[in-house]
Coordinates of C-alpha atoms and ligand atoms in Angstrom, one line a residue:
M1 CA -26.4 -13.8 -12.3
T2 CA -25.7 -10.7 -10.7
N3 CA -28.6 -7.6 -10.9
I4 CA -27.3 -4.3 -11.9
D5 CA -28.9 -1.2 -11.5
L6 CA -28.0 1.2 -14.5
L7 CA -29.0 4.6 -14.5
L8 CA -27.9 6.6 -17.8
L9 CA -28.3 9.9 -18.3
P10 CA -26.9 10.5 -22.4
G11 CA -27.1 14.2 -21.6
D12 CA -26.6 17.0 -24.1
G13 CA -24.8 16.7 -28.0
I14 CA -22.9 14.6 -28.7
G15 CA -23.6 12.8 -25.4
P16 CA -26.0 10.6 -26.3
E17 CA -23.8 9.6 -29.5
V18 CA -21.4 8.1 -27.7
M19 CA -24.2 6.8 -24.6
A20 CA -25.7 4.4 -27.8
E21 CA -22.2 2.6 -29.0
T22 CA -21.8 1.9 -25.1
K23 CA -25.4 0.5 -24.3
R24 CA -23.9 -1.9 -27.1
V25 CA -21.7 -3.7 -25.0
I26 CA -23.8 -3.2 -21.8
E27 CA -25.6 -5.7 -24.2
F28 CA -22.3 -7.8 -24.9
F29 CA -21.7 -8.3 -21.7
E30 CA -24.9 -9.1 -20.8
K31 CA -25.2 -11.4 -23.8
Q32 CA -21.9 -13.5 -22.7
G33 CA -23.5 -13.4 -18.8
A34 CA -21.2 -11.2 -16.6
A35 CA -24.7 -10.1 -15.3
K36 CA -27.7 -8.9 -15.6
F37 CA -28.0 -4.8 -16.2
T38 CA -31.6 -3.4 -15.5
V39 CA -30.9 0.1 -17.4
E40 CA -33.4 3.2 -16.5
E41 CA -32.7 6.0 -18.6
D42 CA -33.4 9.6 -18.1
L43 CA -32.7 13.3 -18.6
V44 CA -29.8 16.3 -17.6
G45 CA -28.6 19.1 -18.4
G46 CA -30.3 20.9 -21.9
A47 CA -31.9 18.4 -22.1
A48 CA -33.4 18.2 -19.2
Y49 CA -34.2 22.1 -19.6
D50 CA -36.2 21.9 -22.5
A51 CA -38.2 18.8 -21.3
H52 CA -39.0 20.5 -17.9
K53 CA -37.0 23.8 -17.8
K54 CA -34.7 22.6 -14.8
A55 CA -31.2 21.0 -15.1
I56 CA -32.2 17.4 -13.6
S57 CA -36.2 16.5 -12.5
E58 CA -36.5 15.4 -9.2
D59 CA -37.4 12.3 -10.4
A60 CA -34.1 12.0 -12.3
M61 CA -32.0 12.8 -8.6
R62 CA -34.7 9.8 -7.0
K63 CA -33.1 7.3 -9.9
A64 CA -29.8 8.3 -9.5
R65 CA -30.0 7.8 -5.8
D66 CA -31.5 4.3 -6.3
A67 CA -29.3 3.0 -8.9
D68 CA -25.6 0.9 -8.2
A69 CA -24.2 3.8 -11.1
I70 CA -24.8 5.9 -13.5
L71 CA -23.1 6.6 -16.6
L72 CA -23.4 10.1 -17.4
G73 CA -22.8 12.1 -21.0
A74 CA -22.1 15.2 -21.3
V75 CA -23.5 18.5 -20.4
G76 CA -24.1 21.8 -22.1
G77 CA -23.8 23.2 -25.3
P78 CA -25.0 27.6 -27.0
K79 CA -28.3 26.6 -26.9
W80 CA -28.8 26.9 -23.0
A81 CA -25.9 29.7 -22.8
N82 CA -29.3 32.4 -21.9
V83 CA -31.3 29.6 -20.1
P84 CA -31.4 30.6 -15.9
Y85 CA -28.4 30.7 -14.2
D86 CA -30.3 28.1 -11.6
A87 CA -31.6 26.0 -14.6
R88 CA -28.0 26.2 -16.0
P89 CA -26.8 22.5 -17.4
E90 CA -24.2 21.7 -15.7
A91 CA -26.2 22.4 -12.8
G92 CA -27.6 19.3 -13.2
L93 CA -23.9 18.3 -12.7
L94 CA -23.8 19.7 -9.6
R95 CA -26.6 18.6 -8.4
L96 CA -25.3 15.0 -8.2
R97 CA -22.5 16.1 -7.4
K98 CA -23.7 17.8 -4.4
D99 CA -26.8 15.8 -3.4
L100 CA -25.3 12.0 -4.0
Q101 CA -21.6 13.9 -2.0
L102 CA -19.4 12.3 -5.2
F103 CA -16.8 13.3 -3.1
A104 CA -13.1 11.6 -5.3
N105 CA -12.4 12.3 -8.8
L106 CA -10.9 9.5 -10.7
R107 CA -8.9 10.5 -13.0
P108 CA -7.2 7.3 -15.3
A109 CA -4.3 8.1 -17.2
I110 CA -3.7 5.4 -20.0
C111 CA -1.4 5.8 -23.2
Y112 CA -2.0 3.2 -25.5
P113 CA 0.4 2.0 -27.4
A114 CA -0.5 2.5 -30.4
L115 CA -1.6 6.5 -29.5
A116 CA 2.5 6.3 -28.1
D117 CA 3.6 8.6 -30.9
D118 CA 0.5 10.7 -30.4
S119 CA 1.7 12.5 -27.0
S120 CA 3.6 15.2 -26.6
L121 CA 6.2 13.2 -24.6
K122 CA 9.0 10.9 -25.7
R123 CA 7.4 7.2 -26.8
E124 CA 9.9 5.3 -24.2
L125 CA 8.0 8.0 -21.4
V126 CA 4.5 7.0 -22.5
E127 CA 3.9 4.2 -23.8
G128 CA 2.1 1.4 -21.6
L129 CA 1.3 4.6 -19.0
D130 CA -1.3 3.4 -16.4
I131 CA -1.5 5.4 -14.0
V132 CA -5.2 7.5 -11.9
I133 CA -5.2 10.3 -9.9
V134 CA -7.8 10.7 -7.0
R135 CA -8.8 14.3 -6.7
E136 CA -11.0 15.8 -3.8
L137 CA -13.6 17.1 -5.0
T138 CA -16.1 18.6 -2.8
G139 CA -13.2 21.0 -0.1
G140 CA -10.4 22.7 -0.3
V141 CA -9.8 26.1 -1.3
Y142 CA -13.1 25.9 -4.5
F143 CA -15.2 25.8 -1.6
G144 CA -14.2 27.1 2.0
E145 CA -14.7 30.3 3.7
P146 CA -14.3 33.3 3.9
K147 CA -14.2 34.0 -0.4
T148 CA -14.2 37.1 -0.6
I149 CA -12.6 40.5 -2.5
T150 CA -12.8 43.4 -0.8
D151 CA -12.0 47.4 -1.2
L152 CA -9.6 48.3 0.6
G153 CA -10.7 52.1 0.1
N154 CA -7.1 53.2 -1.1
G155 CA -7.8 52.3 -5.0
Q156 CA -6.5 48.8 -3.5
K157 CA -8.5 45.2 -3.3
R158 CA -8.2 42.3 -1.0
A159 CA -9.4 38.6 -2.7
I160 CA -9.5 36.1 -0.5
D161 CA -9.8 32.1 -0.7
T162 CA -9.5 29.9 2.0
Q163 CA -8.1 26.3 1.3
V164 CA -9.8 24.0 4.5
Y165 CA -9.3 20.8 4.8
D166 CA -11.0 18.2 8.0
T167 CA -10.0 15.4 9.3
Y168 CA -12.3 13.2 7.7
E169 CA -12.1 14.7 5.0
I170 CA -8.5 13.9 4.3
E171 CA -9.2 10.0 5.7
R172 CA -11.9 9.3 3.3
I173 CA -10.4 10.2 0.0
A174 CA -7.2 8.7 1.2
R175 CA -8.6 5.1 1.8
V176 CA -10.1 5.4 -1.9
A177 CA -6.7 5.6 -2.8
F178 CA -5.9 2.9 -0.8
D179 CA -8.6 0.4 -1.5
L180 CA -7.7 1.7 -5.6
A181 CA -4.1 0.7 -5.0
R182 CA -4.9 -2.6 -3.2
K183 CA -6.8 -3.5 -7.4
R184 CA -4.2 -1.7 -8.6
R185 CA -0.1 -1.9 -8.8
N186 CA -0.6 -1.1 -4.8
K187 CA 1.7 1.5 -4.3
V188 CA -0.1 5.7 -3.3
T189 CA 1.6 9.0 -3.9
S190 CA 0.2 11.3 -1.7
S191 CA 0.7 15.0 -2.7
E192 CA 0.2 18.3 -0.7
K193 CA 1.7 21.8 0.1
N194 CA 3.6 20.8 3.5
N195 CA 6.8 22.9 3.3
V196 CA 4.3 26.4 2.8
M197 CA 0.7 25.2 3.3
K198 CA -1.3 24.4 7.0
S199 CA -3.1 22.5 4.7
G200 CA -0.6 20.1 3.5
V201 CA 0.9 19.6 6.7
L202 CA -2.5 18.0 8.3
W203 CA -2.9 16.1 4.9
K204 CA -0.1 14.6 5.2
E205 CA -0.4 13.1 8.8
V206 CA -3.4 12.5 8.6
V207 CA -2.2 10.4 5.1
T208 CA 0.4 8.5 7.4
Q209 CA -2.3 8.0 10.2
V210 CA -4.6 6.1 7.4
H211 CA -1.5 3.8 6.6
E212 CA -0.3 3.4 9.8
R213 CA -3.8 2.4 10.6
E214 CA -5.2 0.7 7.8
F215 CA -2.8 -0.1 4.7
K216 CA 0.1 -1.0 6.1
D217 CA 0.8 -3.2 2.8
V218 CA 0.2 -1.0 0.6
K219 CA 3.3 1.2 -0.2
L220 CA 3.0 4.9 0.3
E221 CA 5.5 7.8 -0.9
H222 CA 5.0 11.8 -0.5
N223 CA 5.5 14.1 -3.1
L224 CA 5.2 17.7 -2.9
A225 CA 2.9 19.0 -5.3
D226 CA 5.4 20.8 -7.6
S227 CA 7.8 18.4 -7.8
L228 CA 4.4 15.9 -8.9
G229 CA 3.9 18.4 -11.5
M230 CA 7.5 17.8 -13.3
Q231 CA 8.0 14.3 -12.6
L232 CA 4.7 13.5 -14.2
V233 CA 5.9 14.8 -17.3
R234 CA 9.7 13.6 -16.7
A235 CA 8.9 10.4 -16.1
P236 CA 5.2 9.5 -15.2
K237 CA 5.2 5.6 -15.2
Q238 CA 6.9 5.2 -12.0
F239 CA 3.1 5.9 -10.6
D240 CA 0.5 4.5 -10.0
V241 CA -2.0 5.9 -7.8
I242 CA -1.3 10.1 -6.6
V243 CA -3.6 11.3 -3.7
T244 CA -4.2 14.7 -3.7
D245 CA -6.3 18.0 -2.6
N246 CA -8.4 20.0 -4.7
L247 CA -6.5 22.2 -5.8
F248 CA -3.4 20.4 -7.1
G249 CA -5.7 17.4 -8.0
D250 CA -7.4 20.3 -11.0
I251 CA -3.9 21.0 -12.5
L252 CA -2.5 17.2 -12.2
S253 CA -5.1 15.1 -13.9
D254 CA -5.3 17.6 -16.2
V255 CA -1.7 17.5 -16.7
A256 CA -1.7 13.6 -16.7
A257 CA -4.3 13.8 -19.2
M258 CA -2.6 15.6 -22.2
L259 CA -0.2 12.9 -21.5
T260 CA -2.1 10.3 -22.8
G261 CA -3.4 12.6 -26.1
S262 CA -6.9 13.7 -26.6
L263 CA -10.0 14.1 -24.4
G264 CA -12.3 11.7 -26.4
M265 CA -9.7 9.5 -24.6
L266 CA -10.6 9.5 -20.6
P267 CA -12.9 8.0 -18.7
S268 CA -13.6 9.4 -14.8
A269 CA -15.6 8.5 -12.0
S270 CA -16.5 10.4 -9.2
L271 CA -17.3 8.3 -5.5
G272 CA -19.3 8.5 -3.0
E273 CA -19.4 7.5 0.7
V274 CA -20.7 3.4 0.7
D275 CA -24.2 3.4 1.7
A276 CA -25.0 2.8 5.5
K277 CA -27.5 0.3 4.2
T278 CA -27.3 -1.3 1.1
K279 CA -23.7 -1.3 1.2
K280 CA -23.0 0.5 -1.7
R281 CA -20.9 3.1 -2.7
R282 CA -22.2 5.3 -4.7
A283 CA -20.6 6.4 -8.3
L284 CA -21.4 8.2 -11.2
Y285 CA -18.7 7.6 -14.6
E286 CA -18.3 9.8 -16.9
P287 CA -15.8 10.4 -19.6
V288 CA -13.8 13.7 -19.4
H289 CA -14.4 15.6 -21.9
G290 CA -17.8 17.7 -23.0
S291 CA -20.4 17.6 -25.7
A292 CA -18.9 19.2 -28.4
P293 CA -21.1 20.9 -30.3
D294 CA -18.9 22.0 -33.4
I295 CA -18.9 18.1 -34.0
A296 CA -22.5 17.1 -32.6
G297 CA -24.9 14.8 -34.7
K298 CA -22.6 14.4 -37.5
G299 CA -21.6 10.7 -36.5
L300 CA -17.7 12.0 -35.8
A301 CA -17.2 11.5 -32.3
N302 CA -14.6 9.2 -30.1
P303 CA -16.3 7.0 -28.4
I304 CA -13.6 5.2 -25.5
A305 CA -13.8 7.4 -23.5
M306 CA -17.3 6.7 -22.8
I307 CA -17.3 3.4 -23.2
G308 CA -13.7 3.3 -20.9
S309 CA -16.1 5.0 -18.5
F310 CA -18.4 1.2 -18.8
G311 CA -15.1 0.0 -17.9
M312 CA -14.5 1.4 -14.5
M313 CA -17.7 1.0 -13.5
L314 CA -17.0 -2.6 -13.9
R315 CA -13.7 -2.8 -12.5
Y316 CA -14.2 0.1 -9.6
S317 CA -18.0 -0.7 -8.6
F318 CA -18.9 -3.8 -9.9
G319 CA -15.5 -5.8 -9.4
M320 CA -15.6 -7.3 -12.6
T321 CA -12.0 -7.0 -13.5
K322 CA -11.8 -9.3 -16.3
E323 CA -14.3 -7.6 -18.3
A324 CA -12.9 -4.0 -17.6
D325 CA -9.7 -5.5 -17.8
M326 CA -11.2 -6.8 -22.0
I327 CA -13.1 -3.2 -22.9
E328 CA -9.3 -2.2 -22.4
Q329 CA -7.7 -4.6 -24.1
A330 CA -10.8 -4.4 -27.0
I331 CA -9.9 -0.4 -27.4
A332 CA -6.1 -1.4 -27.8
A333 CA -6.6 -4.1 -30.4
A334 CA -8.8 -1.6 -32.5
L335 CA -7.0 1.1 -31.5
A336 CA -3.2 -1.4 -32.7
K337 CA -5.6 -2.1 -36.0
G338 CA -5.3 1.6 -36.6
L339 CA -8.5 3.0 -36.6
R340 CA -8.7 6.6 -35.6
T341 CA -11.8 8.5 -34.9
A342 CA -10.7 12.3 -36.0
D343 CA -9.3 13.6 -32.4
I344 CA -7.0 11.6 -32.6
K345 CA -6.4 11.2 -36.4
G346 CA -2.9 11.4 -35.7
K347 CA -0.5 10.4 -39.3
A348 CA -3.4 8.0 -40.2
E349 CA -4.4 8.1 -43.4
K350 CA -7.8 7.5 -43.0
T351 CA -10.3 8.4 -40.3
V352 CA -13.6 6.2 -38.8
G353 CA -16.8 7.6 -37.2
T354 CA -18.5 6.7 -33.9
R355 CA -20.3 3.5 -35.0
E356 CA -17.4 2.3 -36.9
M357 CA -15.2 2.9 -33.5
T358 CA -17.8 0.7 -31.0
D359 CA -17.8 -1.8 -33.9
A360 CA -14.5 -2.6 -33.9
I361 CA -14.4 -2.7 -30.7
L362 CA -16.8 -5.3 -30.6
S363 CA -15.6 -7.2 -32.3
E364 CA -12.7 -7.1 -30.7
L365 CA -14.5 -8.5 -27.2
E366 CA -16.6 -11.2 -29.3
K367 CA -12.5 -12.5 -29.9
L368 CA -11.8 -11.9 -27.0
A369 CA -14.5 -14.0 -25.2
A370 CA -14.5 -16.1 -27.5
Ligands
NAD1 P1 -15.6 20.0 -25.4 O1 -15.1 18.2 -24.3 O2 -17.3 19.4 -25.1 O3 -14.5 20.1 -26.4 C1 -13.5 20.5 -26.8 C2 -12.8 19.9 -28.4 O4 -12.2 18.4 -27.8 C3 -13.9 20.0 -29.3 O5 -13.4 20.5 -30.6 C4 -14.7 19.1 -29.5 O6 -14.8 18.3 -30.8 C5 -13.7 17.8 -29.0 N1 -14.1 16.4 -28.2 C6 -14.3 16.7 -27.3 N2 -14.5 15.6 -27.6 C7 -14.4 14.6 -28.5 C8 -14.4 13.1 -28.8 N3 -14.9 12.6 -27.7 N4 -14.6 12.8 -30.0 C9 -14.2 13.8 -31.0 N5 -13.9 14.8 -29.9 C10 -13.9 15.9 -28.7 O7 -15.3 21.0 -24.8 P2 -15.5 22.4 -25.0 O8 -15.8 22.4 -26.5 O9 -15.1 23.7 -23.8 O10 -17.7 22.6 -24.2 C11 -18.4 22.1 -24.9 C12 -19.4 22.1 -24.2 O11 -19.1 21.4 -22.9 C13 -19.7 23.3 -23.0 O12 -21.0 24.1 -23.3 C14 -19.1 23.3 -21.5 O13 -19.8 23.6 -20.7 C15 -19.4 21.3 -21.8 N6 -19.0 21.1 -20.8 C16 -19.5 19.9 -20.4 C17 -18.6 19.1 -19.3 C18 -19.2 17.5 -18.5 O14 -21.0 17.4 -19.3 N7 -18.4 17.4 -18.3 C19 -17.0 18.5 -19.4 C20 -16.3 19.5 -20.0 C21 -17.5 20.4 -20.8

C-alpha cells in the first residue's frame, strides 16, 4: 500500500472543526486500503502564536518540508488583531507559501446540480460546471519593483506598481496548467492583456512555445482577460483549465467562485516545483474560506470546502483519481438528498451542522465503496 506522509495544520476558528471532520474521511480511505496515511499535526496562525509567539514554529516548517502534502484549515481572528505584524496569523500562511515556493494556485469552481438554483446565474449556465483557474501566485504586479508612492512636490503624488514576469515563471505555471488539463478535459485557456501590456505579449509567446514544445496534445486557446471575465459569466462551461497571472487570477478566480454559491464549498491547492531529490511536487491544500470567527465553535461550519481540498490532494498529489471522484460524488449525493449547512441554506427548510453533513458524506462514501 502507498505510504503518504501528511501534515495537518488546522489553524484557527472553524479550521479545527472542519479539519476534525476531514480526518474521518482520511480514516475512511485508509480503512478501504486506498493508502496508508501517516498523519502529523501542528499549529499555524493564532494558535501557533498563543503557543510559541510565532505564526508558525521552525519545527512545523520542518514537518511541512518533509511532508508529501499539507492540509491547512484557516488562520486568523479578532483575538490576534493586535499581535506584532511579523507574528500575525497570516504570516504563517505566507511563510509556508514563500519557503515552499508555492507559485501555482489552483481554484476549481464546481457547481453541484443540487445547488444550481442558488447561483447568481441561471441553472442551465452553471449546472455541472467544473473548471479550474490556475493563478500565478508569487510574481507579477503584487511583488514587482519599483513599488512606490512618490510626492511630486506640486500637490500631486505618483503611485507605481510594476508588472514583471520572467520566462521561467511563465513556463512553470504553463506546465502546471497543461499537466492539469491532461488529467481533465485536455483544454487550456491562457489569459492576459497582450493588446496593452508587454508582460501580456511575453506571457502569450511563452505559453505558446511551451505548448508547441511539450503539450501539443492539449488544446490551447488565448483569451484577453477582460473578454474572459465576460465569458465567465456568459458561458462558463466552455472552459476547462484557465491559466493567468497573479492580478487577473485574483479577480477571475473570485468571479468563478461566486458562480458556485458559498465560500464554504470551495477547495484550493497551491503547488510548487517538483523536488529534484524526492520527485514530488510541493503542495498545500486548503479551503478558500477564512476562519469564520462569527460561527466558530458552534458546529455550524460547512465542511465541504475542507473535505474537497483533501479530494484535490488525492487527485493532484497522489493520482488517486478514483478516490477523488468518490469524494465529489459523495458530496453531490449528500446535497442531492437536500442536506444543507446554513451557508447554503437557499430555500431549504432545515439545516444541518458540520458533523451531520460529514456523516452524510461518509455514508455516501460507504455506499460508493460497497
Ligand atoms: P471568512 O471566509 O472567514 O468568512 C466570511 C463569511 O463566510 C462569514 O460569514 C463566515 O461565517 C462564512 N463562512 C466562511 N466559511 C464558511 C464555512 N465553511 N461554512 C459556513 N460559513 C462559512 O472571511 P472573513 O470573515 O473575511 O475573515 C475571518 C478571518 O479569517 C480573518 O481573520 C481573516 O483574515 C481570515 N482569513 C483567513 C484565510 C485563510 O486562512 N486562508 C482566508 C480568508 C480570511
